[in-house]
mmCIF file of C-alpha atoms in Angstrom:
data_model
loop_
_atom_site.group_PDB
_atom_site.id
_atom_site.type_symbol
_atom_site.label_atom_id
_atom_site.label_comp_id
_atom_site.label_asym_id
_atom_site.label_seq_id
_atom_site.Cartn_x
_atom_site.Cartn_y
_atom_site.Cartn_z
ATOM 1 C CA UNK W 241 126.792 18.659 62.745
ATOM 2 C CA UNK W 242 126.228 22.395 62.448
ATOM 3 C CA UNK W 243 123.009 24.455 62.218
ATOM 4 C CA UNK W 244 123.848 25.011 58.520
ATOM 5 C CA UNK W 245 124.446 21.205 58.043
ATOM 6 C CA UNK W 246 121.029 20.149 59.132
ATOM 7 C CA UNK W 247 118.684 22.861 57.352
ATOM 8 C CA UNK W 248 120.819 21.997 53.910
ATOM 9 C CA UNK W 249 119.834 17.915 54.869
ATOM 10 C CA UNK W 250 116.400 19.011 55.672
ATOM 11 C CA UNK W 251 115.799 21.283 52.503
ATOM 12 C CA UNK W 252 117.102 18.251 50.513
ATOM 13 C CA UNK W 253 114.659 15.373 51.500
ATOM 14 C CA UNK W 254 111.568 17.696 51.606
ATOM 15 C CA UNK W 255 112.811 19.041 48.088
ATOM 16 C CA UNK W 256 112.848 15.269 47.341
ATOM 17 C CA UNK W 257 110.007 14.352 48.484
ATOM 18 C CA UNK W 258 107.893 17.019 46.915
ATOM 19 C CA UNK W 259 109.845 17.344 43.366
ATOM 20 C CA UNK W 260 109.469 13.452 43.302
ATOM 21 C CA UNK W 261 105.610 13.429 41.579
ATOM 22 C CA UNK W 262 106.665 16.575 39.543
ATOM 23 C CA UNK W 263 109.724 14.728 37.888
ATOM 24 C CA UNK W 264 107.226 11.702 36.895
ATOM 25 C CA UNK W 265 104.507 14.323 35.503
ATOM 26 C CA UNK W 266 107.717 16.423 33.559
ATOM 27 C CA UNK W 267 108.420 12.891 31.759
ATOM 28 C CA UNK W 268 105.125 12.270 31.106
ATOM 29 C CA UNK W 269 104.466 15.107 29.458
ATOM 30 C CA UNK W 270 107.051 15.734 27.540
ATOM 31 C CA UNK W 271 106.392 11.504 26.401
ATOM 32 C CA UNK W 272 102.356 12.938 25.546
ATOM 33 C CA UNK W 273 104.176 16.121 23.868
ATOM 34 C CA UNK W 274 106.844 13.891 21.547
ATOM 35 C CA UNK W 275 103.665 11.357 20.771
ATOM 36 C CA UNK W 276 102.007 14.302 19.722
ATOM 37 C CA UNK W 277 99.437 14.249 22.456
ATOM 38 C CA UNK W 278 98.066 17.149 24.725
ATOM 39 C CA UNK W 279 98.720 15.049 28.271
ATOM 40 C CA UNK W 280 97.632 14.845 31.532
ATOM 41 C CA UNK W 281 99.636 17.657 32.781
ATOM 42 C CA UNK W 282 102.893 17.850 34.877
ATOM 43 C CA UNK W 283 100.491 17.892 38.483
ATOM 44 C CA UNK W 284 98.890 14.691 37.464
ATOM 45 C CA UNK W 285 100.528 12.699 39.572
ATOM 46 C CA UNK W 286 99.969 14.948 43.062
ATOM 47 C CA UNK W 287 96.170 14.312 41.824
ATOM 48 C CA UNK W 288 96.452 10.677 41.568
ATOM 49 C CA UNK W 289 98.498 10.868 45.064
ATOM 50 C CA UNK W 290 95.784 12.889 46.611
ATOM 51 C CA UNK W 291 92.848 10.409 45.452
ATOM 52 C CA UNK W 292 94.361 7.842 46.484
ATOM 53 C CA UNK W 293 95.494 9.018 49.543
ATOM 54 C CA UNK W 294 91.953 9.926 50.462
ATOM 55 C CA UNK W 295 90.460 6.023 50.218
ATOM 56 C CA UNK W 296 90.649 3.365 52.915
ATOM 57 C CA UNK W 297 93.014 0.422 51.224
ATOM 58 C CA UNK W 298 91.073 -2.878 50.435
ATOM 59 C CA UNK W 299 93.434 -5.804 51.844
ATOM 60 C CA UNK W 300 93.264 -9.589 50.833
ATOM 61 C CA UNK W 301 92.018 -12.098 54.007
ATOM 62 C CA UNK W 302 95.267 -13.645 53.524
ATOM 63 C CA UNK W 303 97.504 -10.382 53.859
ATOM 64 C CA UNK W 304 99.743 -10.408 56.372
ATOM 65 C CA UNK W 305 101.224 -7.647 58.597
ATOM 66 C CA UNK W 306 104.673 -7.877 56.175
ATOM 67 C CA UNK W 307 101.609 -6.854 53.460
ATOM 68 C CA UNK W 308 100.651 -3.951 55.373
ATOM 69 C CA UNK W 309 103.813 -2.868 56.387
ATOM 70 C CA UNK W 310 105.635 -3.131 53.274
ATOM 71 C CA UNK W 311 104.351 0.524 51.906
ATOM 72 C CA UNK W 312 105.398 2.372 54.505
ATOM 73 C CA UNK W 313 109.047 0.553 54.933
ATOM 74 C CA UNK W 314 109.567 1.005 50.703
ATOM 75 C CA UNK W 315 108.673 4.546 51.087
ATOM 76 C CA UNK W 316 111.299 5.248 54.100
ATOM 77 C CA UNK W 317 114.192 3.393 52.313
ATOM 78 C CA UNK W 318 113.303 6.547 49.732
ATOM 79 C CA UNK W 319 113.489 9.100 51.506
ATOM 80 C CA UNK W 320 116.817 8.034 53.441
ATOM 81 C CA UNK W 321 118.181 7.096 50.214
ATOM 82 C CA UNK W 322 117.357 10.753 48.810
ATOM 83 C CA UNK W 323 118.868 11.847 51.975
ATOM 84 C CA UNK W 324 122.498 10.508 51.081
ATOM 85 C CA UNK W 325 122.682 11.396 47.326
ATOM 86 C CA UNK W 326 124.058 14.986 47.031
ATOM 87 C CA UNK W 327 121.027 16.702 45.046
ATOM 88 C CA UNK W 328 121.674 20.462 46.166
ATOM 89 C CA UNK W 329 124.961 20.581 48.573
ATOM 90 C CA UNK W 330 127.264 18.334 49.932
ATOM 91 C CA UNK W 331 126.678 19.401 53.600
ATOM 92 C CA UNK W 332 124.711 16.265 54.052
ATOM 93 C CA UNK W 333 125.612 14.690 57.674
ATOM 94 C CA UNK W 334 123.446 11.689 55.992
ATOM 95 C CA UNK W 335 125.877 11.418 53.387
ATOM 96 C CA UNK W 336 128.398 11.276 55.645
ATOM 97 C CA UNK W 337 127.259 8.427 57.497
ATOM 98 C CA UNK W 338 126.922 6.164 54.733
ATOM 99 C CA UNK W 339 128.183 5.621 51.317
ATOM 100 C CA UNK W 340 127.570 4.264 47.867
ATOM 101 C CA UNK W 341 127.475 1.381 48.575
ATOM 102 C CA UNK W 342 124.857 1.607 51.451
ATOM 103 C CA UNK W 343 122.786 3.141 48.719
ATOM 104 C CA UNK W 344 122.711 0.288 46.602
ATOM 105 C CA UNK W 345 122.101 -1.749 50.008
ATOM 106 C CA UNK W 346 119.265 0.882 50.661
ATOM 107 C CA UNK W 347 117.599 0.265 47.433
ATOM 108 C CA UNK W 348 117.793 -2.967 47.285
ATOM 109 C CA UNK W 349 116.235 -3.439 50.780
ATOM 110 C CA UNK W 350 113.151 -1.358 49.230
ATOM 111 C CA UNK W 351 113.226 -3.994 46.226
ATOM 112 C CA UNK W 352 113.194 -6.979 48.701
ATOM 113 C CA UNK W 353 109.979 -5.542 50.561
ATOM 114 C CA UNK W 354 107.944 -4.629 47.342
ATOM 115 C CA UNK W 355 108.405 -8.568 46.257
ATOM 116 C CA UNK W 356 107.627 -10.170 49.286
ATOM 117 C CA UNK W 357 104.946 -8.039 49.152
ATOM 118 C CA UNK W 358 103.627 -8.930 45.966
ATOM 119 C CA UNK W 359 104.191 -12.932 46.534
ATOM 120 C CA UNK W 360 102.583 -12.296 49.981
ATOM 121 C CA UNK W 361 99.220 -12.457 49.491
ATOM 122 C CA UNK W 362 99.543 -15.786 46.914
ATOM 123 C CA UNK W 363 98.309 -14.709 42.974
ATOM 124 C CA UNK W 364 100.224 -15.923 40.709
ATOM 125 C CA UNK W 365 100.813 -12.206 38.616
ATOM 126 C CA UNK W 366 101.978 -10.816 41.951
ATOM 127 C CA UNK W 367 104.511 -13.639 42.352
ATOM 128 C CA UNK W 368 105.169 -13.746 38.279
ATOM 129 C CA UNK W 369 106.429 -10.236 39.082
ATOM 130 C CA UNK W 370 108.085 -10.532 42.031
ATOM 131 C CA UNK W 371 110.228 -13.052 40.434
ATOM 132 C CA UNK W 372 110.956 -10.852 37.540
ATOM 133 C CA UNK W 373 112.295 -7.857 40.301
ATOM 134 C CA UNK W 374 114.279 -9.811 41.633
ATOM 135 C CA UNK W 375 115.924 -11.553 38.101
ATOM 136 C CA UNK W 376 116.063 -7.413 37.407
ATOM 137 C CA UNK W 377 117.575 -6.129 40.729
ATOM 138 C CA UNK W 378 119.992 -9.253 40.388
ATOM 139 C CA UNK W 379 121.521 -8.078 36.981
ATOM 140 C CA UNK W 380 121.584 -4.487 37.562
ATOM 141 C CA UNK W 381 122.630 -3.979 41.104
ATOM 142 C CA UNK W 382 126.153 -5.372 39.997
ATOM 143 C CA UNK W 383 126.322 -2.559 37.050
ATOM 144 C CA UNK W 384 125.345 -0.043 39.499
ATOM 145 C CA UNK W 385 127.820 -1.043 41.572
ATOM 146 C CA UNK W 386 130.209 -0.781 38.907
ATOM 147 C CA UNK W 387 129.651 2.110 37.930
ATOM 148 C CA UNK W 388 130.158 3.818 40.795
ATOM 149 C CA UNK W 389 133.131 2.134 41.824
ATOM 150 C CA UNK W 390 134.935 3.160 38.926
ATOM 151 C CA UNK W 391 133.648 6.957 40.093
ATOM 152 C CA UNK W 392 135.196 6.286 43.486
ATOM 153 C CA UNK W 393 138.639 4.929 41.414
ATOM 154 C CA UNK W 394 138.675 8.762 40.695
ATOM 155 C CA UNK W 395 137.791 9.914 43.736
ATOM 156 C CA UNK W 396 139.592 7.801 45.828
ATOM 157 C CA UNK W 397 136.599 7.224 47.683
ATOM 158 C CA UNK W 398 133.115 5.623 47.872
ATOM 159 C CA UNK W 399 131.516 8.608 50.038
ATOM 160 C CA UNK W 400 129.477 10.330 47.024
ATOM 161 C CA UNK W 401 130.184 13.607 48.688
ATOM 162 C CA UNK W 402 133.727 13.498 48.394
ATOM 163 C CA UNK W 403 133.194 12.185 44.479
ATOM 164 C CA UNK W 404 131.112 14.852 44.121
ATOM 165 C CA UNK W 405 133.887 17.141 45.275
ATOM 166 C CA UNK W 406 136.376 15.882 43.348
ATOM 167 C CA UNK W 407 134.691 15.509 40.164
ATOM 168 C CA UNK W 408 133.401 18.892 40.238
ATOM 169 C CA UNK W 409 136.918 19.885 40.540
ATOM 170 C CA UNK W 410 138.066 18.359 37.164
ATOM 171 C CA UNK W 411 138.326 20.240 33.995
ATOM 172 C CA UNK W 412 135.531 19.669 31.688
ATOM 173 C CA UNK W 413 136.721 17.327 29.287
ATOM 174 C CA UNK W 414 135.320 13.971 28.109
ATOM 175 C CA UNK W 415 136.951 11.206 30.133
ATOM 176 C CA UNK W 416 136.346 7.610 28.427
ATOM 177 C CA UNK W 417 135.900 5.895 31.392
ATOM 178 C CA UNK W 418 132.924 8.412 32.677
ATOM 179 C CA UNK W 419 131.265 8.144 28.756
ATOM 180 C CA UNK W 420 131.000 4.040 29.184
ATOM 181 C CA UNK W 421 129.342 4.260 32.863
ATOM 182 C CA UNK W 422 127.351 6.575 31.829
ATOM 183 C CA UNK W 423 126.186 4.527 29.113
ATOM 184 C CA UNK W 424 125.809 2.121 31.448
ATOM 185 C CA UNK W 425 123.989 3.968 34.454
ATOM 186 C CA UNK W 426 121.734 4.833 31.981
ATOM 187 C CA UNK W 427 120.624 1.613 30.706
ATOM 188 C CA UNK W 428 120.609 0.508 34.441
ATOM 189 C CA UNK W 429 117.942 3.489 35.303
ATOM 190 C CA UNK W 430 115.808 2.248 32.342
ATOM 191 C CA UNK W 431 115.989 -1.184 34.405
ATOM 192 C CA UNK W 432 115.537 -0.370 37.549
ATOM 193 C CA UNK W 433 112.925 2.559 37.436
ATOM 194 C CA UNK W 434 110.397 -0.001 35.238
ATOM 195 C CA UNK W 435 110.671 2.182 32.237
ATOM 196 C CA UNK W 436 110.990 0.957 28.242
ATOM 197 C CA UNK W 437 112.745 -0.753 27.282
ATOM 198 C CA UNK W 438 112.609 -3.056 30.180
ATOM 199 C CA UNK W 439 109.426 -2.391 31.232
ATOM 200 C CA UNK W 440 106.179 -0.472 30.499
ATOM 201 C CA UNK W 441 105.082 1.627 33.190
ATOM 202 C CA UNK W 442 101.699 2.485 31.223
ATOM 203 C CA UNK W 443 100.378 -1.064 30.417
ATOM 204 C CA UNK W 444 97.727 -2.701 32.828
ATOM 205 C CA UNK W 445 98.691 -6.772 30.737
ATOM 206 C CA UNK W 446 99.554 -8.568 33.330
ATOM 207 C CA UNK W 447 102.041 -11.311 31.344
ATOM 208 C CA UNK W 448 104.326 -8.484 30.425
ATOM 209 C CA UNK W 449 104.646 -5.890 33.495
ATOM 210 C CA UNK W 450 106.899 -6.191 36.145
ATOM 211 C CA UNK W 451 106.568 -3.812 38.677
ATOM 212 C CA UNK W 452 102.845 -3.417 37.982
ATOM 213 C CA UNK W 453 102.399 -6.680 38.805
ATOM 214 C CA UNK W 454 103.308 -6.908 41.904
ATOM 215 C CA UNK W 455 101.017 -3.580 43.489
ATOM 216 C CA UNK W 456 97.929 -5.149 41.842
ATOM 217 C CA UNK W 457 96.681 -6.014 45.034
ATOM 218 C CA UNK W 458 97.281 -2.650 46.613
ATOM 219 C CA UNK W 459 94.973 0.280 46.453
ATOM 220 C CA UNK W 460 94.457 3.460 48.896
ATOM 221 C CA UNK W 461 96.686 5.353 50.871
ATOM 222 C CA UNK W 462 99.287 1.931 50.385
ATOM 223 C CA UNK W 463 99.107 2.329 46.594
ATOM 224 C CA UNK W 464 99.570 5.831 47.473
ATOM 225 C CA UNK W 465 102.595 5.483 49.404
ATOM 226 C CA UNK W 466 104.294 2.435 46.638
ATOM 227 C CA UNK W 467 103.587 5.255 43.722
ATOM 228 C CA UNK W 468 105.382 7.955 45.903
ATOM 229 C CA UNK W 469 108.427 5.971 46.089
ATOM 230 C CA UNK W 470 108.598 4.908 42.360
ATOM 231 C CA UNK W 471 108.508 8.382 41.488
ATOM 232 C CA UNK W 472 110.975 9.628 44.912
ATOM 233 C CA UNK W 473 113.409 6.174 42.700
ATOM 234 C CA UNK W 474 113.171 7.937 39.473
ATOM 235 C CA UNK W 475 114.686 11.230 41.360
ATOM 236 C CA UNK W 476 116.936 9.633 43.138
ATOM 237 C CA UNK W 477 118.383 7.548 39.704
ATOM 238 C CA UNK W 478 118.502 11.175 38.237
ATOM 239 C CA UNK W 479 119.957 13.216 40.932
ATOM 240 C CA UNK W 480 122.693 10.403 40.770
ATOM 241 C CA UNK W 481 123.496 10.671 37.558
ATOM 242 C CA UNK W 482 123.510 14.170 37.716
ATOM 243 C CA UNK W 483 125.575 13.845 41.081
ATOM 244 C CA UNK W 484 128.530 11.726 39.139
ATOM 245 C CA UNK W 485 128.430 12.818 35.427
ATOM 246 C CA UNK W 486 127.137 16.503 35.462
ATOM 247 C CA UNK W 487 128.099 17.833 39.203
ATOM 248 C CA UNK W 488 128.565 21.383 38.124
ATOM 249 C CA UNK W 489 126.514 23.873 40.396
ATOM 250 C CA UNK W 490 125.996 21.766 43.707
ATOM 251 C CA UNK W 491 127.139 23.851 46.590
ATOM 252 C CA UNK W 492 130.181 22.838 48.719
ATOM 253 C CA UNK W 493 129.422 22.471 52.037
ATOM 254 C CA UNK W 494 129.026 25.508 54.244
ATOM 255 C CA UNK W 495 127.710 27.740 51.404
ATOM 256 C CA UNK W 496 124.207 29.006 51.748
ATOM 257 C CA UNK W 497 124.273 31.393 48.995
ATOM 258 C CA UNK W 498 125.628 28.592 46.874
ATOM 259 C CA UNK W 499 122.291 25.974 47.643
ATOM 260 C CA UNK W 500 120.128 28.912 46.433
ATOM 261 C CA UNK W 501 122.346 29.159 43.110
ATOM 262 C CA UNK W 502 122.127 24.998 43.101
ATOM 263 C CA UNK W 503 118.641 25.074 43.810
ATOM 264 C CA UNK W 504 117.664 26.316 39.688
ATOM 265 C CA UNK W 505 120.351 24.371 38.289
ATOM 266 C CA UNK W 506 119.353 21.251 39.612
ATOM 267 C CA UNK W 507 115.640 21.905 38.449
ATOM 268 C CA UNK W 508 117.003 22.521 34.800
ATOM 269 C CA UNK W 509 118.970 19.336 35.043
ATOM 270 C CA UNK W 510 116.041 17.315 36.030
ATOM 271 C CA UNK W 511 114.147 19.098 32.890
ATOM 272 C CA UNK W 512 116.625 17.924 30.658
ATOM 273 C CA UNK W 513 116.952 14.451 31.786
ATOM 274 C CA UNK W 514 113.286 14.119 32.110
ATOM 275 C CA UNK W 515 112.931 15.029 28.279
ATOM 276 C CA UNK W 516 115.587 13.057 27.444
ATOM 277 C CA UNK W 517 114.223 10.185 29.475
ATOM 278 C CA UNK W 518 110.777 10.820 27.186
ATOM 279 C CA UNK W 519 112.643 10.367 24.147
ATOM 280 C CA UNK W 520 114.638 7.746 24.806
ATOM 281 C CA UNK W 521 110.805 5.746 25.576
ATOM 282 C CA UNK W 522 109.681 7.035 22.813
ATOM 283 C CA UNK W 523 112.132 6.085 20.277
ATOM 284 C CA UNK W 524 112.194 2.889 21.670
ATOM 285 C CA UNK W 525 110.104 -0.801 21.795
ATOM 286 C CA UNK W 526 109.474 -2.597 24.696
ATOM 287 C CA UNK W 527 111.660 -5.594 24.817
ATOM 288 C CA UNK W 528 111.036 -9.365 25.280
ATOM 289 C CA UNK W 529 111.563 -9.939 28.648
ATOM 290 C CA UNK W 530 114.075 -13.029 28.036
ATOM 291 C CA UNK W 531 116.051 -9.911 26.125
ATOM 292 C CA UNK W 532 116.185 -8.161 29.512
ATOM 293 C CA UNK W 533 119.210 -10.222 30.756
ATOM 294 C CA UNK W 534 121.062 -9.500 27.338
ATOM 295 C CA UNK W 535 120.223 -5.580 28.391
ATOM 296 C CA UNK W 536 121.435 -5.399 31.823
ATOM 297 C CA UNK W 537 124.485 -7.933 30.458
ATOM 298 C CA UNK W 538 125.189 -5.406 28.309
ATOM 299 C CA UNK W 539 125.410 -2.568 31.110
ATOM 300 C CA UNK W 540 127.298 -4.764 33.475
ATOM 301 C CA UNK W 541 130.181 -5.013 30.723
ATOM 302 C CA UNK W 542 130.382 -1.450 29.627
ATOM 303 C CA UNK W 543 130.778 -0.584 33.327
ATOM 304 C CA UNK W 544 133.221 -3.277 33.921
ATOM 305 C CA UNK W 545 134.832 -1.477 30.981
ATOM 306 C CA UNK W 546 134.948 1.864 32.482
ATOM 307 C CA UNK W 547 137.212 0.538 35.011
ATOM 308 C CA UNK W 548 138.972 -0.992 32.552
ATOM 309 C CA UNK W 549 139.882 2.019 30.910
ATOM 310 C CA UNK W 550 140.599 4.229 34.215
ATOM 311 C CA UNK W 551 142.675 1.666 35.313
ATOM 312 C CA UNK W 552 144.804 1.744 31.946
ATOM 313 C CA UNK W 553 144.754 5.576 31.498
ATOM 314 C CA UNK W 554 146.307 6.053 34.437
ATOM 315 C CA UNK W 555 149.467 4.007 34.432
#
């Protein structure tokens, strides 16, 4: 691992970990600007991190040291999971060391903690959610995992730096397979990020959230830390997408000049997809959540088909 190597892996995760709130306030602002509403403001979520970084946490009698720990271990799955997901280069030594596939295991190790969390301390809304995770996580990690296998059918390879590299190579074109996963990782990030249709990340009624309901017990610096890596989720779900479907302007390795070129592009990427991401929540109704299954069914399949079609296109 070279000099270069490690400031490009460092630059990345503290880029992650700061653009992470600022992604979150983008989409809800552009939601308050499309609902014809002023908003809070694109910084209102490093407010919100601040105050509640500043208060001592209130804890249950009954929580447990998996309860107290639980914050910290979520938020560290983010980061290292930001830290393998090519955002501005793909001089990642991270990267190297661990694939797709340990990315999915990554995040669903972070999904685990936040639901023993939330049956830990015994309500009944914190284990109604953590029940509903896991019936989530259980549908969509196999469309995730679909979709980027039929990335690494083209690549040849389940290392998202070389897919990067090889998809970035291809002539701009629209390939059938890559249009019905990205359908599909789509509907997935909807899923997995709590957002509508699946969920509602701006309701406080506790028979319909889901990943509300399992923080209710949480408050201070821990609440703190949980909302950091919801938002650090959302930017890794979009750098991802962004990684596999629009890969144009991330540096090759070894290319300094090229990370400063990659480091606008990347920020006007995450613009788009944030207002997209508005749009799509505001055009749309939050679902039953016996319809969720039929959802994430429904993304499973078109990803399924994606490899379908790769696999027949190229015979």
């Amino acid at each position: 691992m070279t000099a270069a190597h490690a400031a490009a892996q460092l630059t990345e995760i503290v880029l992650a970990i700061l653009a992470a709130p600022l992604l979150l306030g983008w989409v809800n602002q552009c939601r308050a600007w499309l609902q014809n509403k002023s908003g809070p403001g694109v910084l209102q979520p490093f407010r919100t991190l601040r105050k509640l970084a500043l208060k001592e946490p209130v804890l249950a009698h009954n929580a447990s040291t998996l309860f107290r720990m639980a914050p910290f271990a979520i938020f560290g799955c983010m980061v290292v999971a930001a830290a393998i997901v090519p955002i501005l280069s793909t001089a990642l030594p991270f990267s190297r060391a661990a694939d797709a596939i340990a990315l999915v295991g990554l995040l669903a190790l972070a999904r685990i903690f936040i639901a023993l969390a939330g049956m830990d301390v015994g309500t009944s809304f914190g284990t109604l959610g953590a029940r509903r995770e896991m019936m989530v996580g259980f549908l969509a990690e196999p469309a995730l995992l679909m979709v980027l296998f039929t990335a690494s059918l083209i690549s040849q390879s389940t290392s998202l730096v070389t897919m990067v590299d090889k998809l970035s190579q291809m002539e701009l074109a629209i390939y059938p397979s890559l249009a019905f996963a990205g359908v599909a990782f789509t509907m997935v990030s909807l899923a997995e990020n709590a957002r509508i249709p699946v969920d509602n990340p701006a309701t406080h009624l506790e028979l319909t959230m889901i990943h509300e309901a399992m923080v209710l017990e949480y408050s201070g610096r821990h609440l703190a830390l949980i909302e950091w890596a919801a938002s650090l989720k959302l930017l890794i779900y979009s750098c991802l997408g962004i990684a596999i479907f629009f890969p144009f302007g991330i540096a090759r390795a070894d290319d300094p000049v090229g990370i400063l070129l990659a480091l606008p592009a990347v920020f006007v990427k995450l613009a788009i997809g944030g207002f997209l991401l508005a749009a799509i929540e505001t055009m749309s109704a939050k679902m039953r959540i016996f319809r969720a299954p039929e959802f994430l069914a429904t993304a499973f399949l078109l990803a399924v088909l994606a490899m379908l079609i790769h696999g027949l296109l190229e015979r």
